[in-house]
Amino acid sequence: MASGMMKRMARGELYAEIHAGGSGTRLWPLSRAGHPKFLHHLTGSPSSLLQATMARLRPLSPPERIFVVTGVAHAAAVARQLPDLPEPNLLVEPSPRDSCAAIGLAAAVIARRDPDAIMGSFAADHLVQDQAGFERVIKAAVTGARKGQLMTIGITPSHPETGYGYLQCGEESGKIRTVVEFKEKPSVEVAEAYLASGGYLWNAGMFVWRAATFLAELERQQPALREGLAVIAAAWGTPDQDRVLGEVWPLLPKISVDHAVMEGAADHGLVSTVPGDFGWTDVGDFDTLGTALAGADNKGADADGNVVVNDPGEAPVVLLDTTNSVVVAHSRRLVAMLGVNDAVVVDTADAVLVCSRDRAQKLKLVVDELKSRGEGRYL
Amino acid sequence: MASGMMKRMARGELYAEIHAGGSGTRLWPLSRAGHPKFLHHLTGSPSSLLQATMARLRPLSPPERIFVVTGVAHAAAVARQLPDLPEPNLLVEPSPRDSCAAIGLAAAVIARRDPDAIMGSFAADHLVQDQAGFERVIKAAVTGARKGQLMTIGITPSHPETGYGYLQCGEESGKIRTVVEFKEKPSVEVAEAYLASGGYLWNAGMFVWRAATFLAELERQQPALREGLAVIAAAWGTPDQDRVLGEVWPLLPKISVDHAVMEGAADHGLVSTVPGDFGWTDVGDFDTLGTALAGADNKGADADGNVVVNDPGEAPVVLLDTTNSVVVAHSRRLVAMLGVNDAVVVDTADAVLVCSRDRAQKLKLVVDELKSRGEGRYL
């Protein structure tokens, strides 16, 4: 069966959509409106998160089947970071209309090219440590998608995280479990109960489905959105493309794919999941980043548990009697630390952040403070 | 008596020597070899430490009686920071020969101008909070100097400091106490015993004496040094000045004034002190700086005990849930801190330091590490 699946993969049936959006305020001052998280190399290598996402998908999809949806502000940066991406596969949103419109546009364009296409949908700013594990899970999800399910990738929880939504799982069939319900971000108590029960997975916002299945559910639950996308898809690749996109896109309902489709589809028994445990993180904040780059074996950290992110040729980072800290040196200036524990230090051209790791999730406080002071130029 | 003393002061009898030297490695990366501590405005005002020292002495000495000894590298900066300093009063050392040569040069030049001159000797990089208290102590020291004593200003210890030398005091006569012995920097236990006894003062490296008295003691204890200075002084103000200085200076013994003169003079009963308590600090490290700028009433700190040093017009400093920290923002970049306690953050054009306050005294570790890595360009 595995070899049969490999063979099907080798035929390149999987399409992939990467949505490259969101500025990532919890990664300020590195991530800015003008240079969001996915463009940064926070991967422990010279690759950006976007490039790493593309590279992760390459064993599953050839570049001509990979589509990237991004905003007008970042189209040029995305195009330059991904020289292999065919030009027509860069789908530029005229304005942000939330995830359902972005994913739906890709689904409509892909379905037009191949009505039987199976596609995966991925964020451009997540990290995956275990490539082989990731591929196994996606391939298992493809088998579910073939059976007409909307497959969502669930992450086996390692701790009672309150920053993610959860998937409540039902029946198990091989690697696949049905998803009974999508759960919002829980309280600590609820998250602990989820973890203890073993029946809940983190909702990682990764999907695999037949494009046609998704569009049919969209038609059922969000007919206006489906209709708008159909109009756009009909004009796609014609001289009318940009005009139609410009007219129709701003009218599309602004809604997340979970709210628009997945929750309602779960109620209809159309959603399943493949539980995965492949070192996934959404790089939500600098604490998470440090943990992810350190890795399960801590090999990405130094002997004192410090994780340093900087470019080759950057100024030196000098850490003395400093432990369990995360240093992002992005300004070609020397960063020196002495006697500091559990800290985040991020150095950029116009701003430097010093933060305790346990407050890293609250970085929006700083961003809000800057807004309230009229210092938006730093955002 | 006070009014009589004031009258003598008003006649301008006190000369002052300010030695502007030392790079202050414990204030790295602010203080550098090329831009040492005394040139920086670490005074809670736009004045540099050097300018504040000059201003502190102005009520005691007119500018024409103030001399500044500095190295060739900093002569221009000193001249520009002190526009009131008469040009001949800037004494430029051809090379560093430690404090006895620097102070001795000033003493020799001053004695040549006024054989009966009483002079004070001060470092350019100390902070004094209580100006009136400082003046009272110096004036009391002048009365001791008139009696032929080498007066050293002793600071009443506030805690068992191990970073300073101590003065062991003997008999008391009015405001003046004899100094029995100079003590090296003590262990904690010894410092605690000193503090408990009440008979020890911090050696603050400030002196008041008749220039002739000092030169006579120098003659007795360091005849070669005295002879060299005499040769230089004889040529001072003549066309031969620079040639003679260039020839003789490099041959002068390199020794501190304490070792060369004060310790031996104390053995001979020639040293006395006026205990002072005028908010003195040598700004030895960023922790000390923060404490000094906060002030005894903590008015120099914000409500959370943070002390911020930056120029008007600098980028904002944003401190959220941050306490008891010292922030020196000297790069026109934004500094943001979240959830950080007891930290030192120093931001400069090419280096940023993050250090715990309780390790601030150990900053030389970082400087040493940079040297060992061949990164001297940051020093």
mmCIF file of N, CA and C in Angstrom, chain A residues 28 315-322 331-340 343 345 347-356 358-360 362-367 369-370 373 375 377-378, chain B residues 28 315-322 331-340 343 345 347-356 358-360 362-367 369-370 373 375 377-378:
data_model
loop_
_atom_site.group_PDB
_atom_site.id
_atom_site.type_symbol
_atom_site.label_atom_id
_atom_site.label_comp_id
_atom_site.label_asym_id
_atom_site.label_seq_id
_atom_site.Cartn_x
_atom_site.Cartn_y
_atom_site.Cartn_z
ATOM 1 N N TRP A 28 7.114 40.856 16.692
ATOM 2 C CA TRP A 28 7.686 42.191 16.590
ATOM 3 C C TRP A 28 8.934 42.258 17.469
ATOM 4 N N ALA A 315 27.337 40.398 12.861
ATOM 5 C CA ALA A 315 28.210 40.697 13.990
ATOM 6 C C ALA A 315 28.097 39.568 15.019
ATOM 7 N N PRO A 316 29.124 39.428 15.851
ATOM 8 C CA PRO A 316 29.095 38.319 16.796
ATOM 9 C C PRO A 316 28.005 38.472 17.863
ATOM 10 N N VAL A 317 27.595 37.340 18.387
ATOM 11 C CA VAL A 317 26.707 37.292 19.547
ATOM 12 C C VAL A 317 27.523 36.684 20.681
ATOM 13 N N VAL A 318 27.664 37.417 21.764
ATOM 14 C CA VAL A 318 28.480 36.984 22.898
ATOM 15 C C VAL A 318 27.558 36.726 24.079
ATOM 16 N N LEU A 319 27.470 35.457 24.504
ATOM 17 C CA LEU A 319 26.589 35.101 25.612
ATOM 18 C C LEU A 319 27.434 34.545 26.749
ATOM 19 N N LEU A 320 27.456 35.248 27.872
ATOM 20 C CA LEU A 320 28.232 34.804 29.028
ATOM 21 C C LEU A 320 27.281 34.609 30.204
ATOM 22 N N ASP A 321 27.385 33.452 30.861
ATOM 23 C CA ASP A 321 26.505 33.154 31.998
ATOM 24 C C ASP A 321 25.060 33.456 31.640
ATOM 25 N N THR A 322 24.708 33.116 30.437
ATOM 26 C CA THR A 322 23.364 33.383 29.920
ATOM 27 C C THR A 322 22.744 32.051 29.518
ATOM 28 N N SER A 331 20.610 43.000 12.831
ATOM 29 C CA SER A 331 20.967 44.385 12.518
ATOM 30 C C SER A 331 22.445 44.554 12.234
ATOM 31 N N ARG A 332 23.160 43.460 12.141
ATOM 32 C CA ARG A 332 24.607 43.500 11.928
ATOM 33 C C ARG A 332 25.323 44.229 13.060
ATOM 34 N N ARG A 333 24.682 44.288 14.219
ATOM 35 C CA ARG A 333 25.344 44.858 15.385
ATOM 36 C C ARG A 333 25.675 43.729 16.356
ATOM 37 N N LEU A 334 26.698 43.964 17.151
ATOM 38 C CA LEU A 334 27.069 43.004 18.176
ATOM 39 C C LEU A 334 25.970 42.933 19.231
ATOM 40 N N VAL A 335 25.633 41.722 19.647
ATOM 41 C CA VAL A 335 24.745 41.545 20.787
ATOM 42 C C VAL A 335 25.531 40.831 21.877
ATOM 43 N N ALA A 336 25.615 41.441 23.050
ATOM 44 C CA ALA A 336 26.318 40.835 24.178
ATOM 45 C C ALA A 336 25.362 40.695 25.343
ATOM 46 N N MET A 337 25.401 39.522 25.987
ATOM 47 C CA MET A 337 24.549 39.300 27.152
ATOM 48 C C MET A 337 25.389 38.700 28.270
ATOM 49 N N LEU A 338 25.116 39.159 29.484
ATOM 50 C CA LEU A 338 25.861 38.697 30.653
ATOM 51 C C LEU A 338 24.890 38.475 31.802
ATOM 52 N N GLY A 339 24.871 37.225 32.307
ATOM 53 C CA GLY A 339 24.070 36.947 33.493
ATOM 54 C C GLY A 339 22.579 37.075 33.265
ATOM 55 N N VAL A 340 22.115 36.646 32.095
ATOM 56 C CA VAL A 340 20.699 36.787 31.751
ATOM 57 C C VAL A 340 20.099 35.396 31.530
ATOM 58 N N ALA A 343 15.483 34.893 28.577
ATOM 59 C CA ALA A 343 15.162 36.168 27.939
ATOM 60 C C ALA A 343 15.046 36.012 26.430
ATOM 61 N N VAL A 345 15.904 38.439 23.170
ATOM 62 C CA VAL A 345 16.500 39.690 22.707
ATOM 63 C C VAL A 345 16.431 39.688 21.183
ATOM 64 N N ASP A 347 17.180 42.112 17.937
ATOM 65 C CA ASP A 347 17.849 43.340 17.528
ATOM 66 C C ASP A 347 17.622 43.574 16.044
ATOM 67 N N THR A 348 16.995 44.691 15.716
ATOM 68 C CA THR A 348 16.738 45.028 14.317
ATOM 69 C C THR A 348 17.287 46.424 14.039
ATOM 70 N N ALA A 349 17.174 46.825 12.798
ATOM 71 C CA ALA A 349 17.814 48.079 12.392
ATOM 72 C C ALA A 349 17.308 49.290 13.171
ATOM 73 N N ASP A 350 16.031 49.318 13.513
ATOM 74 C CA ASP A 350 15.510 50.518 14.168
ATOM 75 C C ASP A 350 14.888 50.267 15.534
ATOM 76 N N ALA A 351 14.947 49.029 15.998
ATOM 77 C CA ALA A 351 14.349 48.748 17.304
ATOM 78 C C ALA A 351 14.994 47.523 17.927
ATOM 79 N N VAL A 352 15.104 47.560 19.250
ATOM 80 C CA VAL A 352 15.606 46.397 19.975
ATOM 81 C C VAL A 352 14.588 46.032 21.046
ATOM 82 N N LEU A 353 14.312 44.735 21.156
ATOM 83 C CA LEU A 353 13.357 44.227 22.144
ATOM 84 C C LEU A 353 14.085 43.367 23.163
ATOM 85 N N VAL A 354 13.775 43.597 24.430
ATOM 86 C CA VAL A 354 14.217 42.703 25.493
ATOM 87 C C VAL A 354 12.961 42.266 26.235
ATOM 88 N N CYS A 355 12.761 40.970 26.340
ATOM 89 C CA CYS A 355 11.496 40.444 26.852
ATOM 90 C C CYS A 355 11.791 39.162 27.615
ATOM 91 N N SER A 356 11.058 38.912 28.674
ATOM 92 C CA SER A 356 11.201 37.606 29.323
ATOM 93 C C SER A 356 10.475 36.564 28.475
ATOM 94 N N ASP A 358 8.675 34.115 29.281
ATOM 95 C CA ASP A 358 7.307 33.789 29.692
ATOM 96 C C ASP A 358 6.321 34.923 29.397
ATOM 97 N N ARG A 359 6.804 36.040 28.905
ATOM 98 C CA ARG A 359 5.899 37.095 28.484
ATOM 99 C C ARG A 359 5.861 37.247 26.962
ATOM 100 N N ALA A 360 6.565 36.363 26.276
ATOM 101 C CA ALA A 360 6.692 36.508 24.823
ATOM 102 C C ALA A 360 5.332 36.481 24.125
ATOM 103 N N LYS A 362 2.771 37.833 25.082
ATOM 104 C CA LYS A 362 2.057 39.089 25.351
ATOM 105 C C LYS A 362 2.678 40.264 24.605
ATOM 106 N N LEU A 363 3.436 39.968 23.580
ATOM 107 C CA LEU A 363 4.177 41.021 22.898
ATOM 108 C C LEU A 363 3.259 42.051 22.237
ATOM 109 N N LYS A 364 2.022 41.630 21.996
ATOM 110 C CA LYS A 364 1.068 42.580 21.429
ATOM 111 C C LYS A 364 0.910 43.809 22.338
ATOM 112 N N LEU A 365 1.153 43.639 23.628
ATOM 113 C CA LEU A 365 1.112 44.789 24.546
ATOM 114 C C LEU A 365 2.052 45.894 24.087
ATOM 115 N N VAL A 366 3.226 45.497 23.636
ATOM 116 C CA VAL A 366 4.203 46.482 23.169
ATOM 117 C C VAL A 366 3.716 47.130 21.874
ATOM 118 N N VAL A 367 3.213 46.296 20.985
ATOM 119 C CA VAL A 367 2.698 46.814 19.714
ATOM 120 C C VAL A 367 1.550 47.790 19.969
ATOM 121 N N GLU A 369 1.025 49.519 22.675
ATOM 122 C CA GLU A 369 1.580 50.723 23.306
ATOM 123 C C GLU A 369 2.175 51.654 22.250
ATOM 124 N N LEU A 370 2.868 51.051 21.288
ATOM 125 C CA LEU A 370 3.460 51.870 20.227
ATOM 126 C C LEU A 370 2.372 52.553 19.400
ATOM 127 N N ARG A 373 0.981 55.436 21.239
ATOM 128 C CA ARG A 373 1.895 56.577 21.294
ATOM 129 C C ARG A 373 2.086 57.228 19.930
ATOM 130 N N GLU A 375 3.440 55.747 17.364
ATOM 131 C CA GLU A 375 4.733 55.324 16.834
ATOM 132 C C GLU A 375 4.550 54.185 15.826
ATOM 133 N N ARG A 377 5.275 53.938 12.908
ATOM 134 C CA ARG A 377 6.395 53.712 11.986
ATOM 135 C C ARG A 377 7.270 52.538 12.426
ATOM 136 N N TYR A 378 7.141 52.119 13.681
ATOM 137 C CA TYR A 378 7.931 50.967 14.126
ATOM 138 C C TYR A 378 7.197 49.644 13.930
ATOM 139 N N TRP B 28 31.126 49.503 29.115
ATOM 140 C CA TRP B 28 30.990 49.091 27.735
ATOM 141 C C TRP B 28 29.558 48.636 27.510
ATOM 142 N N ALA B 315 14.827 58.028 19.908
ATOM 143 C CA ALA B 315 13.675 57.164 19.709
ATOM 144 C C ALA B 315 13.065 56.831 21.073
ATOM 145 N N PRO B 316 11.777 56.443 21.073
ATOM 146 C CA PRO B 316 11.133 56.183 22.360
ATOM 147 C C PRO B 316 11.704 54.953 23.069
ATOM 148 N N VAL B 317 11.567 54.964 24.384
ATOM 149 C CA VAL B 317 11.864 53.790 25.209
ATOM 150 C C VAL B 317 10.533 53.343 25.796
ATOM 151 N N VAL B 318 10.158 52.100 25.525
ATOM 152 C CA VAL B 318 8.871 51.573 25.970
ATOM 153 C C VAL B 318 9.138 50.487 26.995
ATOM 154 N N LEU B 319 8.717 50.717 28.242
ATOM 155 C CA LEU B 319 8.943 49.749 29.309
ATOM 156 C C LEU B 319 7.600 49.282 29.849
ATOM 157 N N LEU B 320 7.295 48.004 29.654
ATOM 158 C CA LEU B 320 6.038 47.448 30.136
ATOM 159 C C LEU B 320 6.341 46.322 31.118
ATOM 160 N N ASP B 321 5.697 46.363 32.280
ATOM 161 C CA ASP B 321 5.932 45.343 33.307
ATOM 162 C C ASP B 321 7.420 45.137 33.521
ATOM 163 N N THR B 322 8.145 46.214 33.498
ATOM 164 C CA THR B 322 9.601 46.173 33.646
ATOM 165 C C THR B 322 9.978 47.010 34.864
ATOM 166 N N SER B 331 21.361 55.100 20.445
ATOM 167 C CA SER B 331 21.535 54.780 19.032
ATOM 168 C C SER B 331 20.388 55.300 18.189
ATOM 169 N N ARG B 332 19.522 56.092 18.784
ATOM 170 C CA ARG B 332 18.347 56.601 18.077
ATOM 171 C C ARG B 332 17.448 55.482 17.579
ATOM 172 N N ARG B 333 17.549 54.317 18.224
ATOM 173 C CA ARG B 333 16.636 53.232 17.899
ATOM 174 C C ARG B 333 15.671 53.049 19.064
ATOM 175 N N LEU B 334 14.511 52.527 18.746
ATOM 176 C CA LEU B 334 13.531 52.228 19.773
ATOM 177 C C LEU B 334 14.056 51.110 20.670
ATOM 178 N N VAL B 335 13.862 51.268 21.977
ATOM 179 C CA VAL B 335 14.139 50.178 22.913
ATOM 180 C C VAL B 335 12.822 49.817 23.582
ATOM 181 N N ALA B 336 12.425 48.555 23.467
ATOM 182 C CA ALA B 336 11.192 48.086 24.097
ATOM 183 C C ALA B 336 11.531 46.945 25.041
ATOM 184 N N MET B 337 10.944 46.981 26.230
ATOM 185 C CA MET B 337 11.164 45.904 27.196
ATOM 186 C C MET B 337 9.823 45.470 27.770
ATOM 187 N N LEU B 338 9.674 44.166 27.932
ATOM 188 C CA LEU B 338 8.426 43.604 28.445
ATOM 189 C C LEU B 338 8.751 42.513 29.457
ATOM 190 N N GLY B 339 8.251 42.700 30.684
ATOM 191 C CA GLY B 339 8.397 41.658 31.696
ATOM 192 C C GLY B 339 9.831 41.412 32.112
ATOM 193 N N VAL B 340 10.617 42.463 32.218
ATOM 194 C CA VAL B 340 12.036 42.321 32.552
ATOM 195 C C VAL B 340 12.310 43.040 33.879
ATOM 196 N N ALA B 343 17.441 44.606 35.094
ATOM 197 C CA ALA B 343 18.297 44.429 33.922
ATOM 198 C C ALA B 343 18.972 45.743 33.539
ATOM 199 N N VAL B 345 20.167 47.497 29.978
ATOM 200 C CA VAL B 345 20.144 47.416 28.519
ATOM 201 C C VAL B 345 20.823 48.674 27.985
ATOM 202 N N ASP B 347 22.085 50.402 24.470
ATOM 203 C CA ASP B 347 21.964 50.308 23.024
ATOM 204 C C ASP B 347 22.833 51.375 22.367
ATOM 205 N N THR B 348 23.788 50.945 21.584
ATOM 206 C CA THR B 348 24.667 51.889 20.887
ATOM 207 C C THR B 348 24.654 51.573 19.394
ATOM 208 N N ALA B 349 25.347 52.395 18.638
ATOM 209 C CA ALA B 349 25.261 52.284 17.182
ATOM 210 C C ALA B 349 25.686 50.913 16.663
ATOM 211 N N ASP B 350 26.676 50.289 17.279
ATOM 212 C CA ASP B 350 27.163 49.018 16.734
ATOM 213 C C ASP B 350 27.097 47.854 17.705
ATOM 214 N N ALA B 351 26.553 48.075 18.884
ATOM 215 C CA ALA B 351 26.477 46.972 19.850
ATOM 216 C C ALA B 351 25.353 47.216 20.833
ATOM 217 N N VAL B 352 24.729 46.125 21.249
ATOM 218 C CA VAL B 352 23.703 46.203 22.282
ATOM 219 C C VAL B 352 24.080 45.236 23.398
ATOM 220 N N LEU B 353 23.934 45.707 24.635
ATOM 221 C CA LEU B 353 24.251 44.889 25.803
ATOM 222 C C LEU B 353 22.984 44.638 26.605
ATOM 223 N N VAL B 354 22.798 43.392 27.000
ATOM 224 C CA VAL B 354 21.752 43.048 27.960
ATOM 225 C C VAL B 354 22.439 42.328 29.108
ATOM 226 N N CYS B 355 22.256 42.829 30.312
ATOM 227 C CA CYS B 355 23.027 42.330 31.447
ATOM 228 C C CYS B 355 22.140 42.400 32.684
ATOM 229 N N SER B 356 22.288 41.447 33.581
ATOM 230 C CA SER B 356 21.576 41.584 34.849
ATOM 231 C C SER B 356 22.303 42.622 35.700
ATOM 232 N N ASP B 358 22.929 42.689 38.777
ATOM 233 C CA ASP B 358 23.876 42.165 39.766
ATOM 234 C C ASP B 358 25.150 41.616 39.124
ATOM 235 N N ARG B 359 25.209 41.587 37.801
ATOM 236 C CA ARG B 359 26.446 41.206 37.134
ATOM 237 C C ARG B 359 27.132 42.388 36.459
ATOM 238 N N ALA B 360 26.591 43.560 36.667
ATOM 239 C CA ALA B 360 27.113 44.738 35.954
ATOM 240 C C ALA B 360 28.581 44.995 36.279
ATOM 241 N N LYS B 362 30.770 42.892 36.540
ATOM 242 C CA LYS B 362 31.595 41.880 35.872
ATOM 243 C C LYS B 362 31.648 42.080 34.365
ATOM 244 N N LEU B 363 31.320 43.263 33.925
ATOM 245 C CA LEU B 363 31.207 43.503 32.489
ATOM 246 C C LEU B 363 32.535 43.316 31.766
ATOM 247 N N LYS B 364 33.618 43.400 32.518
ATOM 248 C CA LYS B 364 34.917 43.178 31.905
ATOM 249 C C LYS B 364 34.993 41.773 31.282
ATOM 250 N N LEU B 365 34.226 40.847 31.793
ATOM 251 C CA LEU B 365 34.180 39.504 31.199
ATOM 252 C C LEU B 365 33.807 39.582 29.727
ATOM 253 N N VAL B 366 32.869 40.451 29.410
ATOM 254 C CA VAL B 366 32.442 40.599 28.016
ATOM 255 C C VAL B 366 33.563 41.248 27.204
ATOM 256 N N VAL B 367 34.162 42.276 27.767
ATOM 257 C CA VAL B 367 35.258 42.959 27.075
ATOM 258 C C VAL B 367 36.411 41.976 26.821
ATOM 259 N N GLU B 369 36.182 38.749 26.583
ATOM 260 C CA GLU B 369 35.745 37.771 25.585
ATOM 261 C C GLU B 369 35.873 38.358 24.177
ATOM 262 N N LEU B 370 35.519 39.615 24.026
ATOM 263 C CA LEU B 370 35.628 40.250 22.716
ATOM 264 C C LEU B 370 37.093 40.341 22.292
ATOM 265 N N ARG B 373 38.289 37.039 21.124
ATOM 266 C CA ARG B 373 37.740 36.658 19.815
ATOM 267 C C ARG B 373 38.282 37.537 18.692
ATOM 268 N N GLU B 375 37.784 40.734 18.437
ATOM 269 C CA GLU B 375 36.750 41.721 18.069
ATOM 270 C C GLU B 375 37.037 43.071 18.718
ATOM 271 N N ARG B 377 37.530 45.813 17.546
ATOM 272 C CA ARG B 377 36.863 46.974 16.933
ATOM 273 C C ARG B 377 35.624 47.405 17.725
ATOM 274 N N TYR B 378 35.122 46.536 18.583
ATOM 275 C CA TYR B 378 33.958 46.921 19.394
ATOM 276 C C TYR B 378 34.360 47.555 20.720
#
